[in-house]
Short mmCIF file of C-alpha atoms in Angstrom, two decimals:
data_model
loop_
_atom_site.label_atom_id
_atom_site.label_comp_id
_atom_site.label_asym_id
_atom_site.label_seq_id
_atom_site.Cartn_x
_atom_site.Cartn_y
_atom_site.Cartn_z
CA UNK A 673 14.67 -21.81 36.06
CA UNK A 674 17.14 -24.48 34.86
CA UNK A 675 16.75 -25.22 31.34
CA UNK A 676 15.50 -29.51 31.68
CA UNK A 677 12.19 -27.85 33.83
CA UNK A 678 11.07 -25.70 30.49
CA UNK A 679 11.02 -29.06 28.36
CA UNK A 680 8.27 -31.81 28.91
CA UNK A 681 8.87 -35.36 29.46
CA UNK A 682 9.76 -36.21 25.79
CA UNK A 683 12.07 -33.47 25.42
CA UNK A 684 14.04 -33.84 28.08
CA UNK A 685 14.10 -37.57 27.16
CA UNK A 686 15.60 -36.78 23.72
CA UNK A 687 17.71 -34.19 25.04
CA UNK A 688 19.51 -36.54 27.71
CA UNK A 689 19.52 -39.19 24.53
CA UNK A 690 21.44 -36.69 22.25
CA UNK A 691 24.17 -35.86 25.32
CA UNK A 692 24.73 -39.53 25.85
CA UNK A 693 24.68 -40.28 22.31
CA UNK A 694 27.52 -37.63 20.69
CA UNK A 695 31.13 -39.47 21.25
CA UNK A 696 33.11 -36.69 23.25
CA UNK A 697 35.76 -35.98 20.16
CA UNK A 698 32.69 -34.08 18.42
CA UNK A 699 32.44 -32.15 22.07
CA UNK A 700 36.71 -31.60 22.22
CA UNK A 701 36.36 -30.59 18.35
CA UNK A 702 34.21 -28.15 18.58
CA UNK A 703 35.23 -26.15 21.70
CA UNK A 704 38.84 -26.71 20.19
CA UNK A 705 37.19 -24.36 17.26
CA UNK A 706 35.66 -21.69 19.71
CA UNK A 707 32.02 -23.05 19.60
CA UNK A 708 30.52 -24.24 22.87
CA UNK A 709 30.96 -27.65 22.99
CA UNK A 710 28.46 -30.48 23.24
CA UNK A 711 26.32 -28.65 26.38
CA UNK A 712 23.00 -29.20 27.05
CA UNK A 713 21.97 -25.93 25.10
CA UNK A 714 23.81 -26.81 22.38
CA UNK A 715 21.97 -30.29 21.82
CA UNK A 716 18.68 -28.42 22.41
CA UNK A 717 19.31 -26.18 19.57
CA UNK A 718 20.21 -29.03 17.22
CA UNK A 719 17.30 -30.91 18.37
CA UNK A 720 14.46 -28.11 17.94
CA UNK A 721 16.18 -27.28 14.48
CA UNK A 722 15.79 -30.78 13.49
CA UNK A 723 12.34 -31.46 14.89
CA UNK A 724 13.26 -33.61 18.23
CA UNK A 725 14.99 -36.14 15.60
CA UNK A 726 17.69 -37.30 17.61
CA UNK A 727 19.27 -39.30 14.86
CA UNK A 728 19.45 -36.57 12.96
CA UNK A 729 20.75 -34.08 15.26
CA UNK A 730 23.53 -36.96 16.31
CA UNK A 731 24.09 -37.29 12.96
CA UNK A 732 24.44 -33.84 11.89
CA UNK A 733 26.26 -32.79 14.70
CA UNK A 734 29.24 -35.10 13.72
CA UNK A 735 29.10 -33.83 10.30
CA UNK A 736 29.52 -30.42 11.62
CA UNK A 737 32.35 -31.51 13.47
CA UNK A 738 34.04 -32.84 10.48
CA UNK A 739 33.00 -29.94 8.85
CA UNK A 740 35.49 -27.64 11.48
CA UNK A 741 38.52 -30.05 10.80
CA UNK A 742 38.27 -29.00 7.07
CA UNK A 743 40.39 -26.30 7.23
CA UNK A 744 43.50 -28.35 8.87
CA UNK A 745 43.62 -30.40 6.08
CA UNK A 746 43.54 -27.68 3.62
CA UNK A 747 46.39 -25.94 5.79
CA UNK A 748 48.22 -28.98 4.98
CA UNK A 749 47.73 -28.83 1.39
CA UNK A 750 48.93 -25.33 1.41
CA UNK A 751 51.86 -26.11 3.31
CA UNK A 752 52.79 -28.56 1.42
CA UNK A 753 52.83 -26.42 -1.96
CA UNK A 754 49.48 -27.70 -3.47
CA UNK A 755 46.55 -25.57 -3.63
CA UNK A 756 43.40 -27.84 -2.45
CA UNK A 757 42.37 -27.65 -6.37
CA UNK A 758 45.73 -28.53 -7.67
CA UNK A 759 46.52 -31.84 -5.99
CA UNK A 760 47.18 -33.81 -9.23
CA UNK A 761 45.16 -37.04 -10.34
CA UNK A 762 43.78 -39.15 -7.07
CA UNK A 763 44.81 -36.35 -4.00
CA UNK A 764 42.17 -34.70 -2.24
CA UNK A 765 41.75 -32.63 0.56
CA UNK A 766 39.70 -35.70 2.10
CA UNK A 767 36.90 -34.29 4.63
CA UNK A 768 38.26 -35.62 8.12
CA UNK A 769 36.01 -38.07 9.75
CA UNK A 770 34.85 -38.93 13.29
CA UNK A 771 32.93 -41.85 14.53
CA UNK A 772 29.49 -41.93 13.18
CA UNK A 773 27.93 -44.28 15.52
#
């Protein structure tokens, strides 16, 4: 049984709105990280977590994202001789962003 003919009408509504709505970097970031990648399952997960909100799982699923490019910055601090605490006055390890709409 394919995973679309367990959901009703609604839910496969929101679930084919979340896949259209999630720009593909947050899909190449995250299977660039080892996770899955912006599948079908995936968006059903974020979308039962989050009540069928499909703003909310868009919009938490870029965050995450971001959230996985952290640690490249942070390399870059390191590499660069500054812890990400001791950057000096103004320098931060800035959270990467992606698209948000």
């Amino acid at each position: 049984m394919k995973l679309e003919d367990r959901l009703d009408e609604t839910q496969r509504r929101k679930l084919q709105e979340l896949l259209r709505a999630v720009p593909q970097d947050v899909d190449s970031t995250l299977v660039k990280y080892g996770e899955e990648g912006v599948t079908a399952q995936t968006c059903l997960r974020w979308l039962k977590a989050r009540k069928w909100d499909v703003k909310l799982a868009k919009k938490e699923l870029i965050n995450h994202a971001a959230w996985r490019l952290q640690p490249l910055c942070c390399a870059w601090a390191a590499q660069n001789g500054q812890s990400k605490y001791e950057q000096g006055a103004g320098r931060s390890c800035a959270s990467p962003t992606l698209p948000s709409e």
